[in-house]
mmCIF file of C-alpha atoms in Angstrom:
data_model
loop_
_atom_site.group_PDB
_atom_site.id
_atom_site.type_symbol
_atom_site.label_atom_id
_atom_site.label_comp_id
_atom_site.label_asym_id
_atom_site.label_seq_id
_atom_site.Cartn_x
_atom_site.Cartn_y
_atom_site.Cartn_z
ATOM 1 C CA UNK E 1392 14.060 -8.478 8.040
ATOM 2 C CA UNK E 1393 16.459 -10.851 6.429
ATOM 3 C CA UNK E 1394 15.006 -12.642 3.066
ATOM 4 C CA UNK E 1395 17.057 -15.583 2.110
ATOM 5 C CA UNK E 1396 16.288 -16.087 -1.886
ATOM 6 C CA UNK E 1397 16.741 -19.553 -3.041
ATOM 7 C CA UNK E 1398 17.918 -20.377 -6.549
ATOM 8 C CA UNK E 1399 20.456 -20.359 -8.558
ATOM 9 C CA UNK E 1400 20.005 -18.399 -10.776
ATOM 10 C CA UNK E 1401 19.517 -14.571 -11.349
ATOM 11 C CA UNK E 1402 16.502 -14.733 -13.636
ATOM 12 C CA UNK E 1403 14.046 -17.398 -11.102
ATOM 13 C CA UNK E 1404 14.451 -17.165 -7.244
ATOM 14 C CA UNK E 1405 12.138 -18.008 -4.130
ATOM 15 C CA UNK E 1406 11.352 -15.463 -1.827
ATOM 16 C CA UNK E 1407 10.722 -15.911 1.952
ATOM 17 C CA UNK E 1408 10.166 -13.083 4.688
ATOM 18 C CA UNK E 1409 9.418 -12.772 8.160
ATOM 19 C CA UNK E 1410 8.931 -9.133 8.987
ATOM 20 C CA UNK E 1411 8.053 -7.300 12.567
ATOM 21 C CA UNK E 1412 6.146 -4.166 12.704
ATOM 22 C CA UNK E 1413 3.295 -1.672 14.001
ATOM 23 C CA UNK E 1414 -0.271 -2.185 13.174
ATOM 24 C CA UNK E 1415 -3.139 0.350 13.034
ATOM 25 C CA UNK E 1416 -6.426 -0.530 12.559
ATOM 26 C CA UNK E 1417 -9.782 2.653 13.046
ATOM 27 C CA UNK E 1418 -12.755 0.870 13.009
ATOM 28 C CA UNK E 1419 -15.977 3.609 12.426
ATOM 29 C CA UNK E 1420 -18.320 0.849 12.577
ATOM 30 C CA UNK E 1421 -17.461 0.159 15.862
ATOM 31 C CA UNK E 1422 -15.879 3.629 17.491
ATOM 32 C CA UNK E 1423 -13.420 6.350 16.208
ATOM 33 C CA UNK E 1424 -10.333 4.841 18.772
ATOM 34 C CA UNK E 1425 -7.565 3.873 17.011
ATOM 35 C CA UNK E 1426 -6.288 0.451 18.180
ATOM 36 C CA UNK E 1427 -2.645 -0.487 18.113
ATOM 37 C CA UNK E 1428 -0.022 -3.531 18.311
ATOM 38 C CA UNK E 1429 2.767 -5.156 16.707
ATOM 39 C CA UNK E 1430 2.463 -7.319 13.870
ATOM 40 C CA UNK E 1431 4.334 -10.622 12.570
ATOM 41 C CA UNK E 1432 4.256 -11.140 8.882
ATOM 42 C CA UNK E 1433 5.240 -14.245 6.799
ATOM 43 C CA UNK E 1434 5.734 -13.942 3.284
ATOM 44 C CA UNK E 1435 6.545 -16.560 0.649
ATOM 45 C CA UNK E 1436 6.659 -15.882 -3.345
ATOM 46 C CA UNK E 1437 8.847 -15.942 -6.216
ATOM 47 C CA UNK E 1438 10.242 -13.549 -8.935
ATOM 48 C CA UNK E 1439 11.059 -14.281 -12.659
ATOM 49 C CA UNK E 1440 13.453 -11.773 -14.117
ATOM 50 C CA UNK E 1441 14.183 -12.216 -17.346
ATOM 51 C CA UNK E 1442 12.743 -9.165 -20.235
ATOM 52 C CA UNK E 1443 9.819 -8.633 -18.179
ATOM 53 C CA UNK E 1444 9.588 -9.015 -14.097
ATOM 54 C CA UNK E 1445 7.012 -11.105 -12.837
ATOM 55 C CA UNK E 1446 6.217 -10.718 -8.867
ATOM 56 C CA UNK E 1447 4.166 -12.768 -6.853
ATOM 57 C CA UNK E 1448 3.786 -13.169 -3.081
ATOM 58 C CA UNK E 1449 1.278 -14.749 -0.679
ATOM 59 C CA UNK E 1450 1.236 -13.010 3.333
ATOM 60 C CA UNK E 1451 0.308 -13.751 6.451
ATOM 61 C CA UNK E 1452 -0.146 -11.726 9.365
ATOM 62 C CA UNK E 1453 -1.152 -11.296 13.075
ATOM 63 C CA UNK E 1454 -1.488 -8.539 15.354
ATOM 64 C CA UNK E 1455 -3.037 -8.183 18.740
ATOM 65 C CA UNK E 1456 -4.346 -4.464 19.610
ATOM 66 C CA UNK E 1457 -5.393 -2.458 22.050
ATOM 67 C CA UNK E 1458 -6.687 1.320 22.365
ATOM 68 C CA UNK E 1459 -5.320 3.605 24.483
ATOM 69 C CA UNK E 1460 -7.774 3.162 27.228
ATOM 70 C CA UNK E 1461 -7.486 -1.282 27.452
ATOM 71 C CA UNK E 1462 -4.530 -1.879 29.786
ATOM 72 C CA UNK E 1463 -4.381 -5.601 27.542
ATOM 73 C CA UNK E 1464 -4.212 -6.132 23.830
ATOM 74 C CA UNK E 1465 -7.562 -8.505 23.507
ATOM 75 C CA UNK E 1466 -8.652 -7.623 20.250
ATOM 76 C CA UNK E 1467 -7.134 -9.576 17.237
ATOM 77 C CA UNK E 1468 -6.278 -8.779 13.997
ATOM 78 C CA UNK E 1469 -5.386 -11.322 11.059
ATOM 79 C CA UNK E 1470 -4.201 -10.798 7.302
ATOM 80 C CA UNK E 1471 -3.869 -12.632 4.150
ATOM 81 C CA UNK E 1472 -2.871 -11.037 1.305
ATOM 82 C CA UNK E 1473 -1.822 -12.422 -2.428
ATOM 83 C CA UNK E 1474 -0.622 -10.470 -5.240
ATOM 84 C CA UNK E 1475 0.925 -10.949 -8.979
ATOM 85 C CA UNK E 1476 2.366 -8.377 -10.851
ATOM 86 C CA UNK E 1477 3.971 -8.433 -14.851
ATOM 87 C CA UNK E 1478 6.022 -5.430 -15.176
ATOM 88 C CA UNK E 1479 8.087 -4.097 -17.990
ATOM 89 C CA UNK E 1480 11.470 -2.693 -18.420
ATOM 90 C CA UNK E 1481 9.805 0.824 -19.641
ATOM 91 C CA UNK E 1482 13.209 2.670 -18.611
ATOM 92 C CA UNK E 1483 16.719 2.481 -17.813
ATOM 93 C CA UNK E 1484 20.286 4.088 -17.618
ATOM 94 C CA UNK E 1485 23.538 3.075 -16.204
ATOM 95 C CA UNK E 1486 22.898 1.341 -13.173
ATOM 96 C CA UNK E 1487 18.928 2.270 -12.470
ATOM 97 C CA UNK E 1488 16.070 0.621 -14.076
ATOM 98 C CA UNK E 1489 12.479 1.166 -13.728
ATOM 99 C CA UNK E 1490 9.446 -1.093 -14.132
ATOM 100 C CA UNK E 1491 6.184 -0.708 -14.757
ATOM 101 C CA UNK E 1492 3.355 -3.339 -14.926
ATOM 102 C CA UNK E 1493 -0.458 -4.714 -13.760
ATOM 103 C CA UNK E 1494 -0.982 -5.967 -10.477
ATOM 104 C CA UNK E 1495 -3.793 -8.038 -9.363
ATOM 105 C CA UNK E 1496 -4.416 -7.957 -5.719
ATOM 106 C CA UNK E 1497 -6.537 -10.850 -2.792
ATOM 107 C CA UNK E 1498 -6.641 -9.407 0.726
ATOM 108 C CA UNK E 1499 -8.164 -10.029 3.860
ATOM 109 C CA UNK E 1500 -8.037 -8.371 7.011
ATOM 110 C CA UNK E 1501 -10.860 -9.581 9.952
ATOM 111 C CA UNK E 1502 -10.776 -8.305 13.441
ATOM 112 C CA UNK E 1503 -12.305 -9.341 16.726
ATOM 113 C CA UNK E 1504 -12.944 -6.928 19.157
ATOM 114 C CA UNK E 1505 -13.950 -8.760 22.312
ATOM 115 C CA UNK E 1506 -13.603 -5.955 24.931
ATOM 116 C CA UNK E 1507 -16.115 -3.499 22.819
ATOM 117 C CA UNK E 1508 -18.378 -6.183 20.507
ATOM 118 C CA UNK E 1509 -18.046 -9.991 21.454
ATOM 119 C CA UNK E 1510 -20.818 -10.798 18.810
ATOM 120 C CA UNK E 1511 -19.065 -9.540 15.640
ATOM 121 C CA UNK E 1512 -15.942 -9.857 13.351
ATOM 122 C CA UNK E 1513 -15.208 -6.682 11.405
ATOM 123 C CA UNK E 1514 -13.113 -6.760 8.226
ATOM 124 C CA UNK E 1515 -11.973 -4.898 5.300
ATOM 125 C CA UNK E 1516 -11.529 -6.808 2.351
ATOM 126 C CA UNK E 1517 -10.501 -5.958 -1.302
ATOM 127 C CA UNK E 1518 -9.806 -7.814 -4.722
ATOM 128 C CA UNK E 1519 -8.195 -4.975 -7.145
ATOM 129 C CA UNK E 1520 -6.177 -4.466 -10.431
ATOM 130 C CA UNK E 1521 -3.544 -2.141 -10.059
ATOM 131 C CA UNK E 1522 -0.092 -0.620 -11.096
ATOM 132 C CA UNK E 1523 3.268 -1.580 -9.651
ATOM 133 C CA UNK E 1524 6.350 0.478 -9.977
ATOM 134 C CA UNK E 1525 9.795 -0.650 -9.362
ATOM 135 C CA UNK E 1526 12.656 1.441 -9.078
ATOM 136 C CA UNK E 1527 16.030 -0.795 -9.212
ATOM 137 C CA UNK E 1528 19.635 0.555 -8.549
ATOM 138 C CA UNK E 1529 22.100 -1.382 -8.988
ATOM 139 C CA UNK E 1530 25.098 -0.958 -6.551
ATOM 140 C CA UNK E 1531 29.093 -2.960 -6.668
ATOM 141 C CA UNK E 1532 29.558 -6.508 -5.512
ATOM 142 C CA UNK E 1533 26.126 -7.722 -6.748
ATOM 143 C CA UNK E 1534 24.283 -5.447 -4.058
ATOM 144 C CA UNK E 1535 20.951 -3.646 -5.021
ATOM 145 C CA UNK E 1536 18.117 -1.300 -4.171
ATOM 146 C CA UNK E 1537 14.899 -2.257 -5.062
ATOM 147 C CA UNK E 1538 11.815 -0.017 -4.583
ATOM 148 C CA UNK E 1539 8.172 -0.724 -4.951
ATOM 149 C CA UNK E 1540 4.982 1.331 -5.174
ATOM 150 C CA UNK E 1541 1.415 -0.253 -5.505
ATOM 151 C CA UNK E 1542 -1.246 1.841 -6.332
ATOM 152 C CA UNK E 1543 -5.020 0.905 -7.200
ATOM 153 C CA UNK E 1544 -7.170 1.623 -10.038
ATOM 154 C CA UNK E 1545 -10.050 -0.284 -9.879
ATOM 155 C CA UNK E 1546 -11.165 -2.329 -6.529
ATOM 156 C CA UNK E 1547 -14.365 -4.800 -5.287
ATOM 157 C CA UNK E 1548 -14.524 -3.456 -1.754
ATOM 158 C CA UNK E 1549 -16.341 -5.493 1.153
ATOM 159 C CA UNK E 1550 -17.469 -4.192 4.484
ATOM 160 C CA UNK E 1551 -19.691 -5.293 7.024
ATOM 161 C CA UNK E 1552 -23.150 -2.998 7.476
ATOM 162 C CA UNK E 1553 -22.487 -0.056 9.674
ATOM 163 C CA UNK E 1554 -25.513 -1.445 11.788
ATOM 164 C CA UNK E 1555 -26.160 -5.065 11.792
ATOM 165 C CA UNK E 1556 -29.087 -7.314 11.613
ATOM 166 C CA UNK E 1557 -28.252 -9.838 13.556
ATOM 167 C CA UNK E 1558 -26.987 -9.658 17.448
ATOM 168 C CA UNK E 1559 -24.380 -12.655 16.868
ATOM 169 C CA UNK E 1560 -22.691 -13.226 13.485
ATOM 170 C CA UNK E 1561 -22.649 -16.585 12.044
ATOM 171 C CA UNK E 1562 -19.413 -17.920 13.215
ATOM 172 C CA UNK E 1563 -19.287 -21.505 11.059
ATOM 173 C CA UNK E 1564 -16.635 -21.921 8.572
ATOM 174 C CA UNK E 1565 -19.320 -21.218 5.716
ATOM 175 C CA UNK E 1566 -20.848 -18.172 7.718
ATOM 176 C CA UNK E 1567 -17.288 -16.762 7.890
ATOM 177 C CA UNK E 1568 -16.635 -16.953 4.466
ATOM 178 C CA UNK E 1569 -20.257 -15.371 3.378
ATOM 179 C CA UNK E 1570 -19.734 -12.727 5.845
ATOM 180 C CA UNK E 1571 -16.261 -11.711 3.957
ATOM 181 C CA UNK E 1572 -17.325 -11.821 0.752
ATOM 182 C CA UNK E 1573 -20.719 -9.349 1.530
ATOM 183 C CA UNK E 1574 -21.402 -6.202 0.634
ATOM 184 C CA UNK E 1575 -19.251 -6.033 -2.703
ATOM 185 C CA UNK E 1576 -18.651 -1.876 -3.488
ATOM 186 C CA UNK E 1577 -16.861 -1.352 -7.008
ATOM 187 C CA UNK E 1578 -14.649 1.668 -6.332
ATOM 188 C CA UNK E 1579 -11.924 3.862 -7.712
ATOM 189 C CA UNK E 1580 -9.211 5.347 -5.270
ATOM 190 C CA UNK E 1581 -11.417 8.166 -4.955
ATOM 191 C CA UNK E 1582 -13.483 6.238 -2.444
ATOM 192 C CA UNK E 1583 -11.244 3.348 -1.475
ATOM 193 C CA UNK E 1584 -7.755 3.933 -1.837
ATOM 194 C CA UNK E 1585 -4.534 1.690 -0.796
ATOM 195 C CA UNK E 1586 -0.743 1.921 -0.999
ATOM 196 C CA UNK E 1587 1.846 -0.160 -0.383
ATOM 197 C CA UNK E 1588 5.335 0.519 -0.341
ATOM 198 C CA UNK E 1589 8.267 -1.045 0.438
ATOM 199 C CA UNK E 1590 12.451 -0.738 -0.109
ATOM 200 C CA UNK E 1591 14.821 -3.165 0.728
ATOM 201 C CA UNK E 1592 18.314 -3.938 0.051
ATOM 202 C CA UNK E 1593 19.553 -7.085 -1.535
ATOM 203 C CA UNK E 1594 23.076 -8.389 -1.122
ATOM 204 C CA UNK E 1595 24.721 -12.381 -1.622
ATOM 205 C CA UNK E 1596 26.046 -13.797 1.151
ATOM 206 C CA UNK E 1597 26.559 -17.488 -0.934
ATOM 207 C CA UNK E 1598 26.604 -17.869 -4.774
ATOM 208 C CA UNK E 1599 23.332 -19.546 -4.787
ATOM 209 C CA UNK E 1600 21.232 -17.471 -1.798
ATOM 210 C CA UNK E 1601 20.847 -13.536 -1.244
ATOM 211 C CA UNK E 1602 19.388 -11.693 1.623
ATOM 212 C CA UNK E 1603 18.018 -8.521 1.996
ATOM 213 C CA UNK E 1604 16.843 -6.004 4.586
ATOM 214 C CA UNK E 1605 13.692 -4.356 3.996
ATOM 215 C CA UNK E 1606 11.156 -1.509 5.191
ATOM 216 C CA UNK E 1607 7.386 -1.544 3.924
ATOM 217 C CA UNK E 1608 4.512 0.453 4.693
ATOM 218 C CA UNK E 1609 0.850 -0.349 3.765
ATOM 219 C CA UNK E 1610 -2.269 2.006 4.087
ATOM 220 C CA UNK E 1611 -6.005 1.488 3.320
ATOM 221 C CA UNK E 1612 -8.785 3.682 3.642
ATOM 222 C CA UNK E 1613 -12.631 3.515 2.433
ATOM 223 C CA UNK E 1614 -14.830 6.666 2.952
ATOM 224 C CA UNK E 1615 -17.765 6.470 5.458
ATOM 225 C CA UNK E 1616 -20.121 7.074 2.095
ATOM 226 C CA UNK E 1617 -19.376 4.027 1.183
ATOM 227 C CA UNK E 1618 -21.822 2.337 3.763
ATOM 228 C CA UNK E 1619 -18.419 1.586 6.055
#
């Protein structure tokens, strides 16, 4: 996608994406089909690069899936994601720099299956305190490769019970929000694990605006033990 970044300056810009992609979502606590769609993302943030890098960025996204035995893509998926990161200049040479730093990281992802469970919502929601890489190569004319890698260390997991209580969930605005925030699991990677990746490369187009085109990947998974 292209990201326009408005400022002008090198050290403060705004960030704003709109990025097109493939979504896969296995649900256990429903069945072991994988269900799959394309997925529009929206992404706004900023960047402060001046000794240190500071990274932040607040997503959007929506998918609609279907298994491989729905002829129509019914079931729903939506995303909202936040994250901050501080990293340092712990390396560089010539024209590569890397950074290292903490991340902090909101996310939501709910689903809505109404062609196998009109009565629930089904999500997968995390708040966790990570590391962010980011590999930097700088290329002629102001061009760029950046390169990021988030990994967890420590995450507050929630999932709804494998086998619910109640035949209809509470769909009010302040049911919604209690059901996301329920069953809270501490974890380390070693039970709920997430990456996300991305590369893109930045080039001006005015004095005051870059753009970039970028590739990301992002992959969760939380182990049935978990009560998921």
């Amino acid at each position: 996608p292209a990201r326009p970044q408005e400022k002008d300056s090198r050290q403060f810009r705004h960030l704003a994406t709109l990025q097109f992609g493939v979504n896969n979502v296995k649900e256990e606590n429903l069945h072991a089909k994988v269900s799959r769609g394309t997925i529009t993302e929206l992404t706004y943030g900023f960047e402060n690069r001046t000794e240190a890098w500071q990274v932040f960025h607040f997503t959007l996204g929506y998918s609609r899936l279907k298994t491989e035995i729905e002829d129509v893509s019914k079931s729903v998926n939506l995303k909202l994601r936040a994250d901050y990161s501080f990293n340092f200049n712990v390396f560089s040479k010539g024209n590569f720099t890397y950074y290292l730093g903490p991340e902090a990281t909101l996310a939501y992802s709910g689903s809505f299956f109404p062609n196998w469970d009109d009565s629930h919502l089904y999500w997968a929601d995390y708040w966790a305190v990570g590391a962010r890489n980011i590999f930097v190569l700088q290329t002629k004319k102001k061009n760029e490769w950046v390169t990021t890698v988030s990994l967890p260390v420590v995450s507050v997991f929630s999932r709804p019970d494998q086998f619910r209580l109640y035949k209809i969930d509470d769909t009010d605005f302040n049911g919604i929000v209690h059901n996301l925030h329920s069953n809270p699991v501490y974890a380390f990677p070693d039970r709920v694990f997430f990456l996300r990746a991305g590369t893109e490369f930045r080039f001006p187009i005015f004095d005051n605006k870059r753009q970039a085109f970028s590739y990301s990947v992002e992959y969760i998974q939380v182990k049935q033990e978990e009560g998921n």
